[in-house]
Tab-separated table of C-alpha atoms in Angstrom:
chain	number	residue	atom	x	y	z
A	25	MET	CA	-135.013	19.254	41.344
A	26	SER	CA	-133.567	20.895	38.180
A	27	LYS	CA	-134.587	19.446	34.949
A	28	LYS	CA	-132.763	19.589	31.619
A	29	ARG	CA	-133.977	18.053	28.571
A	30	VAL	CA	-131.774	16.573	25.768
A	31	CYS	CA	-133.674	15.859	22.579
A	32	LEU	CA	-131.971	14.211	19.745
A	33	LYS	CA	-134.761	12.644	17.453
A	34	VAL	CA	-133.211	10.336	14.758
A	35	SER	CA	-134.761	9.387	11.290
A	36	SER	CA	-133.838	6.489	9.252
A	37	VAL	CA	-131.970	8.856	6.846
A	38	HIS	CA	-130.123	10.408	9.870
A	39	VAL	CA	-129.190	6.778	10.869
A	40	GLY	CA	-128.034	6.081	7.716
A	41	GLU	CA	-125.714	9.298	7.606
A	42	MET	CA	-124.512	8.520	11.228
A	43	MET	CA	-123.817	4.945	10.264
A	44	ALA	CA	-122.080	5.932	7.138
A	45	LYS	CA	-119.725	8.247	9.174
A	46	SER	CA	-119.146	5.338	11.803
A	47	ASP	CA	-118.338	3.124	8.833
A	48	SER	CA	-115.600	5.449	7.685
A	49	LEU	CA	-114.058	5.172	11.191
A	50	ILE	CA	-114.530	1.548	11.414
A	51	ASN	CA	-113.105	0.920	8.178
A	52	GLN	CA	-109.792	2.855	8.474
A	53	PRO	CA	-106.890	0.783	9.220
A	54	VAL	CA	-106.747	-0.028	12.873
A	55	THR	CA	-103.849	0.940	14.634
A	56	THR	CA	-102.932	-1.698	17.323
A	57	GLU	CA	-100.248	0.379	19.226
A	58	GLU	CA	-98.215	-1.245	21.463
A	59	TYR	CA	-98.655	1.392	24.042
A	60	SER	CA	-102.425	2.198	23.320
A	61	PRO	CA	-104.294	2.064	26.698
A	62	ASP	CA	-107.563	1.616	24.614
A	63	PRO	CA	-109.273	-1.640	24.507
A	64	PRO	CA	-109.429	-2.872	20.623
A	65	PHE	CA	-113.218	-2.547	20.614
A	66	GLN	CA	-113.520	-1.804	16.573
A	67	GLU	CA	-110.759	-4.815	15.846
A	68	THR	CA	-112.508	-7.191	18.166
A	69	TYR	CA	-116.209	-6.277	17.215
A	70	LYS	CA	-115.511	-5.611	13.732
A	71	ASN	CA	-118.280	-8.198	12.647
A	72	LEU	CA	-120.769	-6.173	14.387
A	73	PHE	CA	-119.468	-2.755	13.057
A	74	ASN	CA	-119.195	-3.969	9.527
A	75	ALA	CA	-122.737	-5.355	9.297
A	76	SER	CA	-124.462	-3.685	6.305
A	77	THR	CA	-125.836	-0.354	6.729
A	78	VAL	CA	-129.298	-1.628	6.154
A	79	ASN	CA	-129.079	-4.298	8.705
A	80	LYS	CA	-127.874	-1.878	11.184
A	81	ILE	CA	-130.746	0.786	10.384
A	82	GLN	CA	-133.052	-1.963	10.829
A	83	LEU	CA	-131.641	-3.141	13.992
A	84	LEU	CA	-131.600	0.555	15.481
A	85	GLU	CA	-135.173	1.228	13.897
A	86	ASN	CA	-136.548	-1.792	16.249
A	87	SER	CA	-134.646	-0.365	19.237
A	88	GLU	CA	-136.084	1.953	21.785
A	89	GLU	CA	-132.622	3.670	21.413
A	90	LEU	CA	-133.611	5.087	17.998
A	91	LEU	CA	-135.150	7.941	19.747
A	92	VAL	CA	-132.604	9.741	22.316
A	93	ASP	CA	-135.044	11.877	24.077
A	94	VAL	CA	-133.815	11.994	27.552
A	95	GLU	CA	-134.676	14.408	30.359
A	96	GLU	CA	-131.538	15.253	32.821
A	97	ARG	CA	-132.850	15.272	36.464
A	98	GLU	CA	-130.808	15.896	39.537
A	99	LEU	CA	-131.364	12.844	42.086
A	100	PRO	CA	-132.712	13.273	45.532
A	101	LEU	CA	-129.911	15.158	47.718
A	102	ILE	CA	-129.230	14.148	51.398
A	103	ASP	CA	-127.326	15.762	53.911
A	104	LEU	CA	-125.764	13.076	56.037
A	105	ASN	CA	-124.617	15.693	58.542
A	106	MET	CA	-128.237	15.711	59.705
A	107	LEU	CA	-127.443	12.526	61.325
A	108	ASN	CA	-125.012	14.321	63.854
A	109	LEU	CA	-127.655	16.722	64.841
A	110	GLY	CA	-130.662	16.715	67.207
A	111	ASP	CA	-133.330	13.803	67.257
A	112	SER	CA	-135.530	15.649	64.756
A	113	GLU	CA	-133.002	16.253	62.270
A	114	ARG	CA	-131.857	12.731	62.546
A	115	GLU	CA	-135.133	11.283	62.107
A	116	THR	CA	-136.005	13.466	59.218
A	117	CYS	CA	-132.749	12.324	57.315
A	118	LYS	CA	-133.828	8.842	57.872
A	119	ARG	CA	-136.991	9.341	56.273
A	120	GLU	CA	-135.667	11.047	53.492
A	121	ILE	CA	-133.214	8.052	52.681
A	122	ALA	CA	-136.160	5.736	53.076
A	123	LYS	CA	-138.346	7.606	50.939
A	124	ALA	CA	-135.893	7.982	48.167
A	125	SER	CA	-135.066	4.157	48.353
A	126	ARG	CA	-138.849	3.734	47.826
A	127	GLU	CA	-139.671	6.080	45.164
A	128	TRP	CA	-136.697	6.243	43.207
A	129	GLY	CA	-134.055	3.511	44.044
A	130	PHE	CA	-131.446	6.074	43.793
A	131	PHE	CA	-130.279	8.842	45.884
A	132	GLN	CA	-127.133	11.007	46.284
A	133	VAL	CA	-125.602	12.038	49.686
A	134	VAL	CA	-123.173	15.136	50.735
A	135	ASN	CA	-121.293	15.273	54.127
A	136	HIS	CA	-121.021	11.786	54.087
A	137	GLY	CA	-117.617	11.352	56.087
A	138	ILE	CA	-115.341	10.720	53.194
A	139	SER	CA	-112.678	13.371	52.714
A	140	SER	CA	-112.137	14.819	49.329
A	141	GLN	CA	-108.304	13.889	49.695
A	142	VAL	CA	-109.407	10.281	49.881
A	143	LEU	CA	-111.833	10.483	46.779
A	144	GLU	CA	-109.382	12.506	44.849
A	145	GLU	CA	-106.678	10.234	45.424
A	146	MET	CA	-108.563	7.426	44.477
A	147	ARG	CA	-109.709	9.155	41.440
A	148	ARG	CA	-106.119	9.953	40.511
A	149	GLU	CA	-104.818	6.269	41.094
A	150	GLN	CA	-107.601	4.932	39.053
A	151	MET	CA	-106.720	7.109	35.873
A	152	GLU	CA	-102.965	6.216	36.306
A	153	ALA	CA	-104.056	2.394	36.352
A	154	PHE	CA	-106.262	2.983	33.080
A	155	LYS	CA	-103.344	4.719	31.306
A	156	ARG	CA	-101.288	1.868	31.260
A	157	PRO	CA	-100.879	-0.099	27.781
A	158	PHE	CA	-103.689	-2.285	27.131
A	159	HIS	CA	-101.425	-5.316	26.826
A	160	GLU	CA	-100.276	-4.679	30.466
A	161	LYS	CA	-103.712	-4.524	31.910
A	162	THR	CA	-104.825	-7.860	30.216
A	163	ASN	CA	-101.586	-9.163	31.747
A	164	GLY	CA	-102.294	-7.980	35.537
A	165	ASN	CA	-100.941	-4.708	35.352
A	166	GLY	CA	-98.262	-5.723	38.008
A	167	LEU	CA	-101.355	-5.861	40.581
A	168	LYS	CA	-102.092	-8.804	42.868
A	169	PHE	CA	-105.608	-9.245	42.175
A	170	SER	CA	-107.209	-12.412	41.117
A	171	THR	CA	-107.349	-13.457	37.433
A	172	GLY	CA	-109.918	-12.059	35.486
A	173	SER	CA	-110.526	-8.904	37.692
A	174	TYR	CA	-109.674	-6.707	34.615
A	175	ILE	CA	-112.656	-6.804	32.183
A	176	TRP	CA	-113.544	-4.860	29.071
A	177	GLY	CA	-116.162	-4.847	26.280
A	178	THR	CA	-118.603	-7.607	26.244
A	179	PRO	CA	-117.684	-11.314	26.037
A	180	SER	CA	-120.062	-12.463	23.340
A	181	PRO	CA	-122.146	-9.774	22.062
A	182	ASN	CA	-124.813	-10.706	19.298
A	183	SER	CA	-125.883	-6.947	18.631
A	184	LEU	CA	-124.329	-3.483	19.074
A	185	GLN	CA	-126.868	-3.080	21.687
A	186	GLN	CA	-125.087	-5.781	23.818
A	187	LEU	CA	-121.777	-4.042	23.521
A	188	CYS	CA	-120.334	-2.497	26.276
A	189	TRP	CA	-117.856	0.220	25.387
A	190	SER	CA	-115.702	0.370	28.619
A	191	GLU	CA	-113.220	-1.207	30.562
A	192	ALA	CA	-112.940	-2.130	34.651
A	193	TYR	CA	-111.142	-3.595	37.348
A	194	HIS	CA	-113.772	-5.645	39.350
A	195	VAL	CA	-111.917	-6.575	42.625
A	196	SER	CA	-113.122	-8.012	45.782
A	197	LEU	CA	-111.961	-6.392	49.013
A	198	GLY	CA	-110.360	-9.931	49.733
A	199	ASP	CA	-107.703	-9.269	47.189
A	200	ILE	CA	-107.148	-5.691	48.314
A	201	LEU	CA	-106.662	-6.640	51.901
A	202	ARG	CA	-104.369	-9.531	50.875
A	203	SER	CA	-102.440	-7.402	48.451
A	204	GLY	CA	-100.906	-5.670	51.691
A	205	GLY	CA	-100.922	-2.210	50.062
A	206	HIS	CA	-98.043	-3.320	47.832
A	207	CYS	CA	-98.384	-0.319	45.560
A	208	SER	CA	-100.091	2.955	45.930
A	209	LEU	CA	-103.406	1.931	43.842
A	210	SER	CA	-103.971	-1.002	46.281
A	211	SER	CA	-103.174	1.156	49.256
A	212	THR	CA	-105.529	3.564	48.305
A	213	MET	CA	-108.293	1.255	47.357
A	214	GLU	CA	-108.001	-0.031	50.790
A	215	GLN	CA	-108.229	3.274	52.331
A	216	PHE	CA	-111.267	4.052	50.027
A	217	ALA	CA	-112.985	0.766	50.451
A	218	ALA	CA	-112.571	1.114	54.704
A	219	LYS	CA	-114.286	4.361	54.352
A	220	VAL	CA	-117.219	3.453	51.898
A	221	SER	CA	-117.656	0.245	53.804
A	222	ASP	CA	-118.521	2.395	56.936
A	223	LEU	CA	-121.005	4.286	55.066
A	224	ALA	CA	-122.684	1.266	53.319
A	225	GLN	CA	-123.353	-0.460	56.721
A	226	LYS	CA	-124.757	2.962	58.300
A	227	LEU	CA	-127.029	3.296	55.402
A	228	ALA	CA	-128.148	-0.184	55.448
A	229	GLN	CA	-128.683	0.032	59.200
A	230	ILE	CA	-130.938	3.001	58.619
A	231	LEU	CA	-133.064	1.326	55.813
A	232	ALA	CA	-133.508	-1.590	58.182
A	233	GLN	CA	-134.729	0.556	61.025
A	234	LYS	CA	-137.217	2.342	58.596
A	235	LEU	CA	-138.615	-1.397	57.979
A	236	GLY	CA	-139.228	-2.165	61.477
A	237	GLN	CA	-135.983	-3.885	62.091
A	238	ASN	CA	-134.346	-1.937	64.776
A	239	SER	CA	-132.361	-4.650	66.342
A	240	SER	CA	-131.296	-6.463	63.018
A	241	THR	CA	-127.564	-7.217	62.661
A	242	PHE	CA	-127.952	-9.104	59.385
A	243	PHE	CA	-125.730	-6.555	57.266
A	244	GLU	CA	-122.997	-6.684	60.007
A	245	GLU	CA	-123.019	-10.343	60.195
A	246	THR	CA	-123.490	-11.105	56.326
A	247	CYS	CA	-121.595	-8.465	54.415
A	248	LEU	CA	-118.124	-8.576	55.559
A	249	GLN	CA	-114.962	-6.864	53.937
A	250	ASN	CA	-113.891	-9.849	52.193
A	251	THR	CA	-117.170	-10.371	50.599
A	252	CYS	CA	-117.653	-6.971	48.897
A	253	PHE	CA	-116.322	-5.661	45.881
A	254	LEU	CA	-115.018	-2.397	44.404
A	255	ARG	CA	-115.274	-1.871	40.538
A	256	MET	CA	-113.165	0.844	38.665
A	257	ASN	CA	-114.627	1.971	35.667
A	258	ARG	CA	-113.313	3.827	32.621
A	259	TYR	CA	-115.574	4.798	29.756
A	260	PRO	CA	-113.392	5.606	26.755
A	261	ALA	CA	-114.650	8.199	24.381
A	262	CYS	CA	-116.624	6.578	21.622
A	263	PRO	CA	-116.759	8.135	18.285
A	264	ILE	CA	-119.223	5.606	16.814
A	265	SER	CA	-122.695	6.894	15.953
A	266	PRO	CA	-125.351	6.377	17.251
A	267	PRO	CA	-124.242	6.386	20.859
A	268	MET	CA	-123.197	3.100	22.321
A	269	PHE	CA	-123.692	1.946	25.782
A	270	GLY	CA	-120.520	2.036	28.229
A	271	LEU	CA	-122.714	-0.344	30.115
A	272	MET	CA	-125.872	-2.124	29.012
A	273	PRO	CA	-129.262	-1.579	31.085
A	274	HIS	CA	-129.045	-3.454	34.248
A	275	THR	CA	-129.662	-3.903	38.060
A	276	ASP	CA	-127.210	-4.411	40.516
A	277	SER	CA	-127.036	-7.733	42.122
A	278	ASP	CA	-125.996	-6.465	45.713
A	279	PHE	CA	-127.837	-4.864	48.380
A	280	LEU	CA	-126.556	-1.310	48.125
A	281	THR	CA	-123.958	0.223	45.656
A	282	ILE	CA	-122.282	3.409	46.372
A	283	LEU	CA	-120.814	5.513	43.231
A	284	HIS	CA	-118.187	7.935	43.108
A	285	GLN	CA	-118.168	9.375	39.486
A	286	ASP	CA	-116.482	12.480	37.822
A	287	HIS	CA	-118.048	15.638	36.177
A	288	VAL	CA	-118.687	13.620	32.633
A	289	GLY	CA	-122.644	12.669	32.172
A	290	GLY	CA	-123.459	9.345	31.052
A	291	LEU	CA	-125.353	7.610	33.839
A	292	GLN	CA	-129.042	6.865	33.147
A	293	LEU	CA	-131.869	5.332	35.281
A	294	VAL	CA	-135.554	4.608	34.831
A	295	ARG	CA	-137.972	6.883	36.440
A	296	ASP	CA	-141.744	6.543	36.029
A	297	GLY	CA	-141.136	4.317	33.027
A	298	LYS	CA	-138.883	6.430	31.115
A	299	TRP	CA	-135.130	6.949	31.110
A	300	ILE	CA	-133.828	9.916	32.700
A	301	ALA	CA	-130.064	11.303	32.670
A	302	VAL	CA	-128.637	12.069	36.255
A	303	LYS	CA	-126.854	15.343	36.464
A	304	PRO	CA	-123.399	14.867	37.593
A	305	ASN	CA	-122.552	16.128	41.204
A	306	PRO	CA	-118.867	15.542	41.663
A	307	GLU	CA	-119.262	16.669	45.422
A	308	ALA	CA	-121.762	14.113	46.050
A	309	LEU	CA	-121.734	10.088	46.259
A	310	ILE	CA	-124.439	8.088	44.371
A	311	ILE	CA	-126.471	5.359	46.274
A	312	ASN	CA	-128.473	2.841	44.360
A	313	ILE	CA	-130.460	0.002	45.963
A	314	GLY	CA	-129.581	-3.452	44.834
A	315	ASP	CA	-131.849	-6.660	43.960
A	316	LEU	CA	-131.137	-8.153	47.376
A	317	PHE	CA	-132.272	-5.228	49.030
A	318	GLN	CA	-135.460	-5.190	47.036
A	319	VAL	CA	-136.034	-8.718	48.104
A	320	TRP	CA	-135.173	-8.105	51.899
A	321	SER	CA	-137.642	-5.009	51.893
A	322	ASN	CA	-140.195	-7.448	49.829
A	323	ASN	CA	-140.496	-4.709	47.216
A	324	VAL	CA	-140.430	-1.748	49.663
A	325	TYR	CA	-137.066	-0.495	48.296
A	326	LYS	CA	-136.703	-0.664	44.324
A	327	SER	CA	-133.816	-1.792	42.636
A	328	VAL	CA	-134.025	0.188	39.224
A	329	HIS	CA	-132.741	-0.531	35.979
A	330	HIS	CA	-129.768	1.867	34.926
A	331	ARG	CA	-127.362	2.336	32.258
A	332	VAL	CA	-124.232	4.242	31.168
A	333	VAL	CA	-124.340	5.940	27.586
A	334	ALA	CA	-120.646	6.544	26.252
A	335	ASN	CA	-119.734	10.075	25.350
A	336	LYS	CA	-118.488	10.773	22.039
A	337	VAL	CA	-115.676	12.980	22.678
A	338	LYS	CA	-114.852	12.700	26.649
A	339	GLU	CA	-113.537	9.580	28.781
A	340	ARG	CA	-115.462	9.237	31.996
A	341	PHE	CA	-114.467	7.526	35.370
A	342	SER	CA	-116.141	6.019	38.161
A	343	THR	CA	-115.675	3.873	41.184
A	344	ALA	CA	-118.425	1.581	42.477
A	345	TYR	CA	-118.693	-0.138	45.902
A	346	PHE	CA	-120.898	-3.028	46.242
A	347	LEU	CA	-122.205	-4.233	49.435
A	348	CYS	CA	-122.416	-7.964	48.894
A	349	PRO	CA	-123.082	-11.015	51.431
A	350	SER	CA	-121.120	-14.276	51.483
A	351	HIS	CA	-121.966	-16.681	48.943
A	352	ASP	CA	-123.876	-19.242	51.271
A	353	THR	CA	-125.907	-16.341	52.840
A	354	VAL	CA	-129.599	-16.951	52.540
A	355	ILE	CA	-131.734	-13.996	51.024
A	356	GLN	CA	-135.492	-13.644	51.977
A	357	SER	CA	-137.860	-10.786	52.884
A	358	CYS	CA	-137.715	-9.506	56.222
A	359	ILE	CA	-141.779	-8.834	55.738
A	360	GLU	CA	-144.393	-11.491	54.983
A	361	PRO	CA	-145.927	-12.722	53.009
A	362	SER	CA	-142.964	-12.567	50.644
A	363	ALA	CA	-142.939	-12.244	46.918
A	364	TYR	CA	-139.873	-14.273	46.589
A	365	ARG	CA	-138.828	-17.553	47.543
A	366	ARG	CA	-135.635	-18.129	49.701
A	367	PHE	CA	-132.292	-18.266	48.077
A	368	SER	CA	-128.645	-18.060	48.342
A	369	PHE	CA	-126.705	-15.268	47.082
A	370	LYS	CA	-124.622	-18.030	45.180
A	371	GLU	CA	-127.849	-19.433	43.463
A	372	TYR	CA	-128.548	-15.803	42.378
A	373	ARG	CA	-125.163	-14.945	40.908
A	374	GLU	CA	-124.984	-18.137	39.091
A	375	GLN	CA	-128.343	-18.011	37.715
A	376	VAL	CA	-127.682	-14.133	36.515
A	377	GLN	CA	-124.528	-15.414	34.823
A	378	LYS	CA	-126.323	-18.368	33.264
A	379	ASP	CA	-128.947	-16.000	31.680
A	380	VAL	CA	-126.366	-13.608	30.365
A	381	LYS	CA	-124.549	-16.518	28.721
A	382	ILE	CA	-127.742	-17.535	27.110
A	383	PHE	CA	-129.836	-14.287	26.516
A	384	GLY	CA	-127.052	-11.848	26.333
A	385	HIS	CA	-128.753	-9.927	29.293
A	386	LYS	CA	-129.748	-10.479	32.936
A	387	VAL	CA	-133.409	-11.717	33.789
A	388	GLY	CA	-132.918	-11.088	37.715
A	389	LEU	CA	-135.440	-11.154	40.137
A	390	ALA	CA	-138.319	-12.290	37.989
A	391	ARG	CA	-136.499	-15.937	38.163
A	392	PHE	CA	-137.201	-15.959	42.235
A	393	LEU	CA	-140.939	-15.112	42.313
A	394	VAL	CA	-142.931	-17.138	44.386
């Protein structure tokens, strides 16, 4: 795997200089153009940005983010075409998938069965949707999605470290199917979701088999089309220094996530206790293990913390598919003795939402240990 090291060491003096430059941007008159596509980050969160420079320096000095020293790495790359070959190649591919899920919690796949035409059309429709004026997006953008599907920023951040410089459409597949393909975006999302759903089920079944659950139908029975989600993300260019989060560090509250991203970097994850930057590969799809699979596998497969760092000059796009069960599905380990107590998916989501509201971040699986 190729490695590239990006090192930026920031002293208190440099932080002061960077914050001064940021303040000059923040204190400029905010242009709330009626047709601007960008969310009003600087206007909405001006109290955070307008805090005194001394307080901001102290805040940053107390943060691990003060030293941006991140190595760029390639994720394990798996060719899924091996599944179509002989028994030996097929078994090798399955072992590689399980190994990456144990050791990394992340991997990337090529020859995944989703055509470049479908992926390019999804990206094109996504970009068009986000180009619309901000006020249209907050009013539904003419899309027949549930209220609250369009999200941006962070509801109530207490610090700059809790602010997400991004916007997204987080849509249930049920919404997409009910929309009946009434516009080109929903039609493309439906086509994309159908392909990615098949891939997610295939990977989940392989991971179950490598745990000895050869005849398990759990994922087919619980992770249905109307229980899973698509999330289209846009990370606008962020002129603020030091770099802001596009997404705060987190783990995913699902079984599996399948991500299609562009060539702009920004995704980072924890590997051997340190943050690493994922080298973009637009030809591959990124797969990561979610919290529910870590529980189901009894910690064999790892749900890893990851984040997105906003780019100073380029916007970034990605689309994520989340393999989720129905709310009443009981989550428990398939291996005993279990490290976790039994809980429903509804209970888990409610606890995550409660913790985020109270603490500003997700606590996650630590709440459900035996």
